[in-house]
N, CA, C and O atoms as a DFTB+ gen file, in Angstrom:
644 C
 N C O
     1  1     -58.015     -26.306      -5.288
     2  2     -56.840     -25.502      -5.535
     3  2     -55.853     -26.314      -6.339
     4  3     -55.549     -27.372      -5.788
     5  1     -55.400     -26.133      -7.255
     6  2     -53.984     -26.593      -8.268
     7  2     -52.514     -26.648      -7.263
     8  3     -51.878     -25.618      -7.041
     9  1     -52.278     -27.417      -6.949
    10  2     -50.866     -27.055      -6.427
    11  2     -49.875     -27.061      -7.937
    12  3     -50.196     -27.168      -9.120
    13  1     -48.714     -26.913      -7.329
    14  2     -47.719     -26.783      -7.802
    15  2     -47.955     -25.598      -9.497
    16  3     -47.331     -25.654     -10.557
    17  1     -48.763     -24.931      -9.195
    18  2     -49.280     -23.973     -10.516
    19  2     -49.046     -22.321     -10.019
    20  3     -49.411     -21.669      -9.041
    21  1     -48.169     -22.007     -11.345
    22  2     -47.617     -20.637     -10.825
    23  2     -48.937     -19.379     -11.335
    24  3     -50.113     -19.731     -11.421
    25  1     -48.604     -18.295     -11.556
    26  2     -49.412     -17.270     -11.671
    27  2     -49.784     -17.707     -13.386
    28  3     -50.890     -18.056     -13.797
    29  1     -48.745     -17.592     -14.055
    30  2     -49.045     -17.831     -15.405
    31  2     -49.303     -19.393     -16.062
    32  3     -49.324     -19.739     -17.243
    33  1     -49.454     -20.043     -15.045
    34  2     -50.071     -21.477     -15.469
    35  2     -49.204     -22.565     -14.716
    36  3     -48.330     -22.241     -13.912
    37  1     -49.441     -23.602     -14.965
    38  2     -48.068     -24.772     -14.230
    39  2     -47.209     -24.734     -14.065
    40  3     -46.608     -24.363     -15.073
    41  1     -46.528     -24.933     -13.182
    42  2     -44.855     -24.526     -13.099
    43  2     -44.501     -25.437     -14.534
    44  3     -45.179     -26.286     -15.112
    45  1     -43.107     -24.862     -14.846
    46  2     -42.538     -24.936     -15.955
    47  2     -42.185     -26.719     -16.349
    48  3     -40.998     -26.575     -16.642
    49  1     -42.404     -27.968     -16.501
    50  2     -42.083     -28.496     -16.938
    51  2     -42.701     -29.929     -15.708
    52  3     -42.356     -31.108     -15.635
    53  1     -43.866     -29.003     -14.783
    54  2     -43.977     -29.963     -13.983
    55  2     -45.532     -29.716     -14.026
    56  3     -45.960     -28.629     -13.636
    57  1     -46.651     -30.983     -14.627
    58  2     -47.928     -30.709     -14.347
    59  2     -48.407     -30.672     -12.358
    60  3     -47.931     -31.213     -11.360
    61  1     -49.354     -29.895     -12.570
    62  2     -49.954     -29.529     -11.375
    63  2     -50.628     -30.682     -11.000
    64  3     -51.148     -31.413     -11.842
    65  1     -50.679     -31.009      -9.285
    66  2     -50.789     -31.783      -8.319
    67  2     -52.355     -32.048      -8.395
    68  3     -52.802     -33.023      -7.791
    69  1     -53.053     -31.362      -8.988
    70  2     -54.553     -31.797      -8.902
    71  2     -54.890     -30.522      -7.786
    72  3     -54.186     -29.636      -7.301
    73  1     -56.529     -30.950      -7.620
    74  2     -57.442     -30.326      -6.938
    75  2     -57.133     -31.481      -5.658
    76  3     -56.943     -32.691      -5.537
    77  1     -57.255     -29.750      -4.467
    78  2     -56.634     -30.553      -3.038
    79  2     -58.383     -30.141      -2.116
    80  3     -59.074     -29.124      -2.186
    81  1     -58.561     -31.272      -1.425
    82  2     -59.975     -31.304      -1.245
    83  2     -59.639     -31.392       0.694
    84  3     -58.875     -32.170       1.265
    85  1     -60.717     -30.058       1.454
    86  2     -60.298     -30.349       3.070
    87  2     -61.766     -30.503       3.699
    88  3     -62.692     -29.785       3.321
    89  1     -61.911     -31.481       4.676
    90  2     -62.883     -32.270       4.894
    91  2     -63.176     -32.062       6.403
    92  3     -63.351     -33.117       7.012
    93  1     -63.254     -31.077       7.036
    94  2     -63.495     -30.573       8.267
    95  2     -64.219     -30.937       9.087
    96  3     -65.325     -30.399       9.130
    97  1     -63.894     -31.958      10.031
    98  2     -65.168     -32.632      10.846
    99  2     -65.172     -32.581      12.235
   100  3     -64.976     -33.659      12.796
   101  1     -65.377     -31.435      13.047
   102  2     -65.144     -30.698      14.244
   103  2     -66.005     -31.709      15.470
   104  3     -65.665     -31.978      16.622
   105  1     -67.102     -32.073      14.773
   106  2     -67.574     -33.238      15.788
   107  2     -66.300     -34.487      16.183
   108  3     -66.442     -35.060      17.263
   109  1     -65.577     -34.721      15.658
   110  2     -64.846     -36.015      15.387
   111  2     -63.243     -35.337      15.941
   112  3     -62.326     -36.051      16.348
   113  1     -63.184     -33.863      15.843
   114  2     -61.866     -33.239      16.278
   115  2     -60.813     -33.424      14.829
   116  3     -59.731     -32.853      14.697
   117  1     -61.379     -34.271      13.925
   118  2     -60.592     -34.040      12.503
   119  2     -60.854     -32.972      11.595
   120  3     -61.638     -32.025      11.547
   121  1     -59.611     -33.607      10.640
   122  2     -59.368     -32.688       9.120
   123  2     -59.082     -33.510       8.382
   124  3     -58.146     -34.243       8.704
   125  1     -59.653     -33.691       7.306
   126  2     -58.803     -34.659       5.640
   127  2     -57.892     -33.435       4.810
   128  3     -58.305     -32.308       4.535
   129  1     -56.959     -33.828       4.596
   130  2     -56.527     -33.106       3.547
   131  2     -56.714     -34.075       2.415
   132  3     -56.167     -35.138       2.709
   133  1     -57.296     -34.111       1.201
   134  2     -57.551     -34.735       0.323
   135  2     -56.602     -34.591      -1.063
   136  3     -57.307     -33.783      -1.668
   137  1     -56.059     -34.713      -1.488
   138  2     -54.978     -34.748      -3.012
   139  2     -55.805     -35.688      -3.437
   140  3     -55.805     -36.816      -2.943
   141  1     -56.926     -35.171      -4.801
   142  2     -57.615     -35.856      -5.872
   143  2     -56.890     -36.575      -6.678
   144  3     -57.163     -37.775      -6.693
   145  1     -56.027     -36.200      -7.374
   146  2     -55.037     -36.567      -8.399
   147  2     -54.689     -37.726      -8.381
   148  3     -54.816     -38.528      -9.306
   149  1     -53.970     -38.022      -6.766
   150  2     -52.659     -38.519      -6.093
   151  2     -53.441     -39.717      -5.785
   152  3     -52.929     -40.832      -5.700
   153  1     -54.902     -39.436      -5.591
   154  2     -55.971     -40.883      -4.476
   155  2     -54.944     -40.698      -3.708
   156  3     -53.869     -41.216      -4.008
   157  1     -55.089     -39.902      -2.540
   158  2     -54.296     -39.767      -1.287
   159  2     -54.718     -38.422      -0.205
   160  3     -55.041     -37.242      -0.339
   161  1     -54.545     -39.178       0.675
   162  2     -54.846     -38.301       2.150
   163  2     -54.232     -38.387       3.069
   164  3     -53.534     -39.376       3.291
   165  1     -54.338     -37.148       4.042
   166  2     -53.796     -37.667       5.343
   167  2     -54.670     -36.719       6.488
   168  3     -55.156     -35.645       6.133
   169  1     -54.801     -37.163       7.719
   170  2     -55.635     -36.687       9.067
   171  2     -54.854     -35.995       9.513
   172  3     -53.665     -36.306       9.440
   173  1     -55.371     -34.512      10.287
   174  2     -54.752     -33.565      11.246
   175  2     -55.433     -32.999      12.039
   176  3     -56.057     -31.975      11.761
   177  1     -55.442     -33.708      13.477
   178  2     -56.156     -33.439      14.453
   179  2     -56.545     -31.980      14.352
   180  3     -55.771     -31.135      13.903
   181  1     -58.083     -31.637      14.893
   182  2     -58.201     -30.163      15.662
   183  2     -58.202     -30.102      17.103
   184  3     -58.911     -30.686      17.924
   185  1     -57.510     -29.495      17.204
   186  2     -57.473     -29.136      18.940
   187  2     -58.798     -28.643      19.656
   188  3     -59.649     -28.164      18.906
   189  1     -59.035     -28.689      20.785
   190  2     -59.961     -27.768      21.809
   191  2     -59.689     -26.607      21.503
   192  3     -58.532     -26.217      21.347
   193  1     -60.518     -26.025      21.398
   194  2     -60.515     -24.451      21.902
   195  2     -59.974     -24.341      22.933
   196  3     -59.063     -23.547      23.168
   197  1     -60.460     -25.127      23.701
   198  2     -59.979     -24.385      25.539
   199  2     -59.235     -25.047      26.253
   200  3     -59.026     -24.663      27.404
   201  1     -58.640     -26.213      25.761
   202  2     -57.755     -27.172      26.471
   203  2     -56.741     -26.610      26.551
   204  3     -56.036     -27.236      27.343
   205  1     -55.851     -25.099      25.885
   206  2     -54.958     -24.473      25.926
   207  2     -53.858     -24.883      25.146
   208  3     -52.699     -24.474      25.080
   209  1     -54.349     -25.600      24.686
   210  2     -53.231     -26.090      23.077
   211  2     -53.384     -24.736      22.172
   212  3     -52.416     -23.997      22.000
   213  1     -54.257     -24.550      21.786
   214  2     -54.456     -23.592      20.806
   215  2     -54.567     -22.478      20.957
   216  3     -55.453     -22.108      21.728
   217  1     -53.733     -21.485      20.296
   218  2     -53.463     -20.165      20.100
   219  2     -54.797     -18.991      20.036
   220  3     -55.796     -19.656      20.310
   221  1     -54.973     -18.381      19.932
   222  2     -56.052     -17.254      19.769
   223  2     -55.431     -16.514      19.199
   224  3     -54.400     -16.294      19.835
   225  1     -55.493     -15.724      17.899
   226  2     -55.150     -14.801      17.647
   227  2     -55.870     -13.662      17.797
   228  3     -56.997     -13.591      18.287
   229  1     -55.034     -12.528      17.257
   230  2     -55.719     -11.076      17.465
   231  2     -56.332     -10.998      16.105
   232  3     -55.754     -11.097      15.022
   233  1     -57.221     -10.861      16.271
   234  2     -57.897     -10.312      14.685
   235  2     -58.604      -8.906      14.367
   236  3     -59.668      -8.931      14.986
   237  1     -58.497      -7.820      13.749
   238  2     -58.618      -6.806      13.480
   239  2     -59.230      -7.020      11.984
   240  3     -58.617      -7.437      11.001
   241  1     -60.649      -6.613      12.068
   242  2     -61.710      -6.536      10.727
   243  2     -61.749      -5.143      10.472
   244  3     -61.762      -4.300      11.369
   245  1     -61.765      -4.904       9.330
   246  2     -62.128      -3.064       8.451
   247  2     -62.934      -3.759       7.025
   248  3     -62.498      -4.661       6.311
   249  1     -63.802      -3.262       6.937
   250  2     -64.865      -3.388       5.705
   251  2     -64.209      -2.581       4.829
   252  3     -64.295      -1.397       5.153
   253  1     -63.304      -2.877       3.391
   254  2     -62.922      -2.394       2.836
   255  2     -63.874      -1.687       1.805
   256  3     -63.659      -0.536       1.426
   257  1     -65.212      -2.635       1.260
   258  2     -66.241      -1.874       0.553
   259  2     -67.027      -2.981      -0.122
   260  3     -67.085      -4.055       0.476
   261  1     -67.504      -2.885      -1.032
   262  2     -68.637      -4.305      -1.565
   263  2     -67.894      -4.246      -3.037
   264  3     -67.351      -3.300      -3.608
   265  1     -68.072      -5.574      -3.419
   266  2     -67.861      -6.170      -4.992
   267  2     -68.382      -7.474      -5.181
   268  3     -68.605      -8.296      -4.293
   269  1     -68.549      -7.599      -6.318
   270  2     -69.308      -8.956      -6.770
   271  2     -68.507     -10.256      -6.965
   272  3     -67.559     -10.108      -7.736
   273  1     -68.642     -11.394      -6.498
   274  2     -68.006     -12.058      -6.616
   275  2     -68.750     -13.038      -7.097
   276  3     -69.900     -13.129      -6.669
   277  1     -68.093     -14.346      -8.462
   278  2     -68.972     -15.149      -8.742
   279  2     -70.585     -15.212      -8.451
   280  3     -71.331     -16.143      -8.145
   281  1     -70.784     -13.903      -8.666
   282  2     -72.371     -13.799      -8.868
   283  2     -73.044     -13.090      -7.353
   284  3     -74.170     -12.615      -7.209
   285  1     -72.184     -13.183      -6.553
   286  2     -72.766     -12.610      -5.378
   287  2     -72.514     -11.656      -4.760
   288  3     -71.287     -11.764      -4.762
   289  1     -72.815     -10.321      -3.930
   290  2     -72.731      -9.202      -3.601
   291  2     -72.150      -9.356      -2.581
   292  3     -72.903      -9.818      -1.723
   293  1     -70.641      -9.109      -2.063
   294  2     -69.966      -9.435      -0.770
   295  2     -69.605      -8.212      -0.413
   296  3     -69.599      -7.392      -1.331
   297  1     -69.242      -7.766       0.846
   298  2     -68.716      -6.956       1.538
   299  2     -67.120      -7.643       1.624
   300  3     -66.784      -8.809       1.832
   301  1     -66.314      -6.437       1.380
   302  2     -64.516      -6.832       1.182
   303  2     -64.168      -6.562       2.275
   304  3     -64.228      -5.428       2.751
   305  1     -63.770      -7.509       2.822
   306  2     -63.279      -7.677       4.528
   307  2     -61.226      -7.841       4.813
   308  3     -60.466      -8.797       4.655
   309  1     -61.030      -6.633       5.201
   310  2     -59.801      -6.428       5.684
   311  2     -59.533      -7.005       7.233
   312  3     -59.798      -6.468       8.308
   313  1     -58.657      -8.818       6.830
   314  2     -58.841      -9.230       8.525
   315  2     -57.317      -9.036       8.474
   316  3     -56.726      -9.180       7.404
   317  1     -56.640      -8.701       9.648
   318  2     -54.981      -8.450      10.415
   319  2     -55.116      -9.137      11.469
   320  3     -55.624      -8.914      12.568
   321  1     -54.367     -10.393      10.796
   322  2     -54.053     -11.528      12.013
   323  2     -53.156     -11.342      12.969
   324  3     -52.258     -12.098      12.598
   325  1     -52.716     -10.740      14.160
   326  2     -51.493     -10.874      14.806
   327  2     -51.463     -12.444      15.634
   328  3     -52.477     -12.812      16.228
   329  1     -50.421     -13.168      15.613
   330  2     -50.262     -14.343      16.214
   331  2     -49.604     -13.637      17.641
   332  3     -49.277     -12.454      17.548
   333  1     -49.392     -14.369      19.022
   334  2     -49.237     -14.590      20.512
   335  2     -47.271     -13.747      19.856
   336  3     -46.958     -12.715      20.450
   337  1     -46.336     -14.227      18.859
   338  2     -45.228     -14.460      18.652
   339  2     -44.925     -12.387      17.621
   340  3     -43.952     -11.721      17.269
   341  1     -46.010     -12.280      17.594
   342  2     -46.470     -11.172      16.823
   343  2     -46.048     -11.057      15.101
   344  3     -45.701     -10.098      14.411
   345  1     -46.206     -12.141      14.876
   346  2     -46.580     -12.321      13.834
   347  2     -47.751     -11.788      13.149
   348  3     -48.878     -12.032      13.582
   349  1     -47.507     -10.869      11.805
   350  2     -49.138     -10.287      11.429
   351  2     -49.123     -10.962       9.689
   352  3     -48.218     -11.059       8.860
   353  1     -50.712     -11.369       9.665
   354  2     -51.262     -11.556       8.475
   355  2     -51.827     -11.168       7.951
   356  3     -52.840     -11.220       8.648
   357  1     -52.298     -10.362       6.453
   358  2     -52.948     -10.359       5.880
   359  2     -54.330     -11.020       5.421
   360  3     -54.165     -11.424       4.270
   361  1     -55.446     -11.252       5.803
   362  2     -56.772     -11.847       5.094
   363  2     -57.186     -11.597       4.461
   364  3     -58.272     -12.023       4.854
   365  1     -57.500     -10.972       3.150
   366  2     -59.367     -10.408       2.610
   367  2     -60.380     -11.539       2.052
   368  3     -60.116     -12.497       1.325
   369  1     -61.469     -11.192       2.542
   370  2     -62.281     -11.733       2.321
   371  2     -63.318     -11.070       2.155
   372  3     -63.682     -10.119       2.847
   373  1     -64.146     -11.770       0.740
   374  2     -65.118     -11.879       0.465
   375  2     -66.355     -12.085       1.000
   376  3     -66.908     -13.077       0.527
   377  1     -67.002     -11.473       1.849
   378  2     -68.230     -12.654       2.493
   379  2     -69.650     -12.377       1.704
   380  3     -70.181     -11.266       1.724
   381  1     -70.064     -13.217       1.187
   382  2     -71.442     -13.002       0.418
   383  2     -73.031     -13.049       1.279
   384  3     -73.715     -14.026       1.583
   385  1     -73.349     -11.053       1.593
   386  2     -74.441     -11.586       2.182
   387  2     -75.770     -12.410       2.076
   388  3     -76.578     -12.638       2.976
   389  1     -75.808     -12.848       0.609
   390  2     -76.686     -13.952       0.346
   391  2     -76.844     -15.158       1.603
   392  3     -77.800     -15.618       2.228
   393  1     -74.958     -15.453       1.598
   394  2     -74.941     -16.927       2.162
   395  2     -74.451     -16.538       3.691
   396  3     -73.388     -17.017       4.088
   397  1     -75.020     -15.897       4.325
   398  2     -74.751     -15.245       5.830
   399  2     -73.468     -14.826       6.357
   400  3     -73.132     -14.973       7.532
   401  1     -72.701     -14.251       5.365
   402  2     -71.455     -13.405       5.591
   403  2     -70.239     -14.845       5.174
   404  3     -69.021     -14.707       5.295
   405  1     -70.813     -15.972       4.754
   406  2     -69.948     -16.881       4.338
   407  2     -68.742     -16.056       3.011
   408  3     -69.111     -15.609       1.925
   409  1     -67.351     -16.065       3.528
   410  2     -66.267     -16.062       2.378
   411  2     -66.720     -17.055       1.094
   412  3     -66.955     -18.243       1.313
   413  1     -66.821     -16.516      -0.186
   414  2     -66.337     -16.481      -1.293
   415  2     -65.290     -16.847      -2.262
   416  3     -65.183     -17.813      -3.016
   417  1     -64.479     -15.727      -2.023
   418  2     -63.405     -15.648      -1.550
   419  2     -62.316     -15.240      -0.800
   420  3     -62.486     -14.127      -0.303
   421  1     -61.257     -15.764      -0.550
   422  2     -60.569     -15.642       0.317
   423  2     -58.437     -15.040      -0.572
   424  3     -57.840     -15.589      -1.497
   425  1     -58.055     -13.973       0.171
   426  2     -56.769     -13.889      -0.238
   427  2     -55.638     -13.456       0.585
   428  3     -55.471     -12.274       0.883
   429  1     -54.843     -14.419       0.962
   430  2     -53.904     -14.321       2.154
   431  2     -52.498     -14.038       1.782
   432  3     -51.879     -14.705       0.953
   433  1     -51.869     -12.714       2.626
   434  2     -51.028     -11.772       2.066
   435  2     -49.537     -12.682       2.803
   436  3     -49.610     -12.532       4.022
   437  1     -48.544     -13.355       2.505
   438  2     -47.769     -13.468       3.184
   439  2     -46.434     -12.959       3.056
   440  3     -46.378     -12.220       2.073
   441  1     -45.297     -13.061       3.676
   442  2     -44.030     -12.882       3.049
   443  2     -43.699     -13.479       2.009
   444  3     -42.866     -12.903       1.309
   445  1     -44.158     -14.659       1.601
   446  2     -43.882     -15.802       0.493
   447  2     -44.536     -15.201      -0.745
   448  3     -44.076     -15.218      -1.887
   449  1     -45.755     -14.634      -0.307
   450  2     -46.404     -14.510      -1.311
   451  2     -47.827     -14.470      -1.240
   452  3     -48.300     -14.517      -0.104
   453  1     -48.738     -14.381      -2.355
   454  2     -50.233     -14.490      -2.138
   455  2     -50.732     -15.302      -2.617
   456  3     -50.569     -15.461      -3.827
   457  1     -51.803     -16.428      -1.653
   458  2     -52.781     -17.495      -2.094
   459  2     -53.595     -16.853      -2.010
   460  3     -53.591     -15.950      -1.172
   461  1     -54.731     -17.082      -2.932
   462  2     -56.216     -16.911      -3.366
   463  2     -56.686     -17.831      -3.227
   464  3     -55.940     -18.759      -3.539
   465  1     -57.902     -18.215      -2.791
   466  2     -58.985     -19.206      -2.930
   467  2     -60.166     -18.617      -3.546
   468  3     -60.292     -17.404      -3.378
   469  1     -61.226     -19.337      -4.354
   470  2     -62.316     -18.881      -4.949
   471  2     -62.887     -19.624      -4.859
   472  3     -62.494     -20.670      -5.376
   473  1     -64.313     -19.624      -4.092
   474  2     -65.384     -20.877      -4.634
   475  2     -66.087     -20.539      -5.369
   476  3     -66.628     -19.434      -5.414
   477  1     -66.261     -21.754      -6.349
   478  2     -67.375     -21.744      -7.358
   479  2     -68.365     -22.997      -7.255
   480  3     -68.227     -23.966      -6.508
   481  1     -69.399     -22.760      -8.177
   482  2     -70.134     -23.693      -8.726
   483  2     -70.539     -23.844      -6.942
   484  3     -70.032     -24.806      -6.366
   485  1     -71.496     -22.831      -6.072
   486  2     -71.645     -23.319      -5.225
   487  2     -73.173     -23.750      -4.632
   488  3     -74.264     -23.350      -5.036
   489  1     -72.960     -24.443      -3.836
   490  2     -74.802     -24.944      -3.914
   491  2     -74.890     -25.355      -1.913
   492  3     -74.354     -26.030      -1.034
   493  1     -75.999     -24.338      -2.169
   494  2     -76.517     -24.834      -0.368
   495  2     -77.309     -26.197      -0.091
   496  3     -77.280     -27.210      -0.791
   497  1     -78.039     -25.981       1.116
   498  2     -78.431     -27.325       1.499
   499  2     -77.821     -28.030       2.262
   500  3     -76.637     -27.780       2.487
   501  1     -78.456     -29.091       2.859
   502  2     -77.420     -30.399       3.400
   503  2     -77.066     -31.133       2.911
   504  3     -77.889     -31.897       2.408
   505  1     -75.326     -31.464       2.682
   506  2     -74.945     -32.468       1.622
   507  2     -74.706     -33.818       2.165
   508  3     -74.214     -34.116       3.253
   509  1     -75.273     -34.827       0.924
   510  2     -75.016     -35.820       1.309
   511  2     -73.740     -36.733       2.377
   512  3     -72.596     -36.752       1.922
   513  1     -73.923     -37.244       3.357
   514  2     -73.453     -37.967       4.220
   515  2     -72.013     -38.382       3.822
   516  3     -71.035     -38.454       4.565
   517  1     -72.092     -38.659       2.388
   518  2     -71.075     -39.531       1.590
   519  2     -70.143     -38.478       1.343
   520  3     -68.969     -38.709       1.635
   521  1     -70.388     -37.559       0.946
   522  2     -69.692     -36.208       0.592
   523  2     -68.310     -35.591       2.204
   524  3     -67.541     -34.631       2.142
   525  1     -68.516     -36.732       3.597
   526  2     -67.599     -36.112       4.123
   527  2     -66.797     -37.807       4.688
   528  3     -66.433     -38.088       5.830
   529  1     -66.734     -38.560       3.612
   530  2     -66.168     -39.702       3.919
   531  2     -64.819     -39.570       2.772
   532  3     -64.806     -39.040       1.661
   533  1     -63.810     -40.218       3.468
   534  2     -62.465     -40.400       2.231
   535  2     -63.024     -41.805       0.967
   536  3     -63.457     -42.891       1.354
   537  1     -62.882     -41.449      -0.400
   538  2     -63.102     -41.937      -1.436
   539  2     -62.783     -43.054      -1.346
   540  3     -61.706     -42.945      -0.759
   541  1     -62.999     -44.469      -1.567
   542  2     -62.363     -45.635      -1.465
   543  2     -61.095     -45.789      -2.450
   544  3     -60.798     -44.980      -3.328
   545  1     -60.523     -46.769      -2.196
   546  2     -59.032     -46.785      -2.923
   547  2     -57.803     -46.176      -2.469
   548  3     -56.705     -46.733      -2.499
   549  1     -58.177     -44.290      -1.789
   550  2     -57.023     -43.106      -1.938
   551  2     -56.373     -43.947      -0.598
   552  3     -57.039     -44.467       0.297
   553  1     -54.970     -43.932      -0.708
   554  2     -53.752     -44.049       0.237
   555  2     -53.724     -42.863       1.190
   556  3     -53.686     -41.646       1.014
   557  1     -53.765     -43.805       2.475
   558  2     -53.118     -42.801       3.739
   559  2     -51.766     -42.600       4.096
   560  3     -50.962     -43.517       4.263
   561  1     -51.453     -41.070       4.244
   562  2     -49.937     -40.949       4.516
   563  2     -49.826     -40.295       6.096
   564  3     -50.888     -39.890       6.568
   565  1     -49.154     -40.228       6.554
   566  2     -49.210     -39.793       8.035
   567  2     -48.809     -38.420       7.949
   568  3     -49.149     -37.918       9.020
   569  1     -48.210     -37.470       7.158
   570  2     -48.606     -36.246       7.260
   571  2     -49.002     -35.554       5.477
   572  3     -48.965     -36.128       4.389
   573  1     -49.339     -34.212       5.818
   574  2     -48.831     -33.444       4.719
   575  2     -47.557     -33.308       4.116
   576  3     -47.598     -33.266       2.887
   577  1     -46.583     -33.237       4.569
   578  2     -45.641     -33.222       4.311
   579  2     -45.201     -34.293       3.230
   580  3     -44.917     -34.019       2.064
   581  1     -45.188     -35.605       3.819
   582  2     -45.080     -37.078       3.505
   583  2     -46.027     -37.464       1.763
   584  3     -45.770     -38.235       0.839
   585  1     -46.948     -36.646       1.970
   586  2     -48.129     -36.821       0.739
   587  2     -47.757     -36.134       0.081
   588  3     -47.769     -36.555      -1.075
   589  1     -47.213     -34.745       0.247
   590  2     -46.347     -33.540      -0.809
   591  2     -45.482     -34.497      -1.415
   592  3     -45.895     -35.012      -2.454
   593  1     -44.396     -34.830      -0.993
   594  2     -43.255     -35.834      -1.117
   595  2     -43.776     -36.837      -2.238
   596  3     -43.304     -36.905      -3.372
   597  1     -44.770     -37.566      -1.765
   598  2     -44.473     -38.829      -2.693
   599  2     -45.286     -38.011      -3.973
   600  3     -45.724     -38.877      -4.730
   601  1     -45.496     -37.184      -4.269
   602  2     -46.587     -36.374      -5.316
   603  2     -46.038     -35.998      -6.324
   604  3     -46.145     -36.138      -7.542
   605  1     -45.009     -35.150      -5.123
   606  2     -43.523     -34.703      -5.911
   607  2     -43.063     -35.653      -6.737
   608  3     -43.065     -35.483      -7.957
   609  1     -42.420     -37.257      -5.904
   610  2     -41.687     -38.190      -6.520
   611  2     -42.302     -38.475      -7.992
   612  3     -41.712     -38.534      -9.071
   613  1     -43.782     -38.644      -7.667
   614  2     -44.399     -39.566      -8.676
   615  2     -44.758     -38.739      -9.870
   616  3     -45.131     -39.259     -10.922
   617  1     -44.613     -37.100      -9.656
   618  2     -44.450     -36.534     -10.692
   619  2     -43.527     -36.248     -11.967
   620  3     -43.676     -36.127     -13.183
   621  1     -42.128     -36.190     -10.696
   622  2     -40.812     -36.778     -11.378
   623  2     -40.713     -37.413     -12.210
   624  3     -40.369     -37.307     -13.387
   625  1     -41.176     -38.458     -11.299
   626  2     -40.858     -40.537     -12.680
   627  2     -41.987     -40.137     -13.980
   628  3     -42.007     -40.806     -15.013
   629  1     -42.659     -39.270     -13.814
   630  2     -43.522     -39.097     -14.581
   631  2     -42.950     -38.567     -16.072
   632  3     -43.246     -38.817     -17.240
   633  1     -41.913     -37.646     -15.360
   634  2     -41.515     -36.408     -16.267
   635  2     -39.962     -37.246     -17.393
   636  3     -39.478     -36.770     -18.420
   637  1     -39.644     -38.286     -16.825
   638  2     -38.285     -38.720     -16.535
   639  2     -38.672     -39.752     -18.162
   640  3     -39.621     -40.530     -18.059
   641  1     -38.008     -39.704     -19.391
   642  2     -38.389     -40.127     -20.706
   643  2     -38.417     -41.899     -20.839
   644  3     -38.725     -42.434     -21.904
């Protein structure tokens, strides 16, 4: 995904943050958030399911209808997130029955606005071992937040004549 890139291309006078890479490792109870660009990361625990940390939401699916996506025949999936606080979200998704109802893509409706995700260039199999380790070199920051920040900064000094 491009951060900092608006609908009609990069925000205005600020190049985009790079491709942000997430590294999901449920055996281990982690997450990488990865910033390519930046050589930078940071860890965010996953909770138990059942230790009662974590929320459950309500989820409500409607099959909106089928379309093709990057080459594959998906069923368009209308998900309505309600959160415990009743909070409701928007989902659709793509799921391609090629790859066992796996999303495609993905487009999440918020008050802010709408993110899209799209995968491409995609390839099954088991991927190499190496493929869920952090890159050597990239800097650890202790949150997202903290890694936004210095991305931001270093884009700045970038911009600055």
């Amino acid at each position: 995904t491009k951060m900092m890139a608006s609908a009609g291309g990069e925000a205005e006078g600020m190049p985009a943050m790079g491709k942000m890479v997430t590294i999901s490792l449920p055996s281990k109870k982690m997450a990488y958030q990865i910033m390519t660009a930046m050589k930078a990361y940071c860890e965010t625990p996953i909770p138990d399911a059942d230790d009662g940390s974590a929320e459950t939401p309500k989820v409500v699916r409607k099959v909106e209808g089928k379309e093709t996506v990057e080459g594959y025949d998906c069923e368009k999936v209308r998900n309505t997130i309600t959160t415990k606080d009743g909070t409701t979200v928007e989902v659709f998704s793509w799921e391609a029955k090629k790859l066992d109802g796996i999303p495609v893509k993905t487009e999440t409706k918020t008050p802010e606005g709408t993110f899209t995700m799209t995968f491409k260039d995609i390839k099954t199999g088991k991927p190499p071992a190496s493929a869920f380790e952090i890159p050597a070199g990239f800097t650890k920051y202790n949150s997202m937040q903290e890694m936004m920040m210095q991305g931001m900064m270093k884009m700045m000094q970038q911009q600055m004549p």
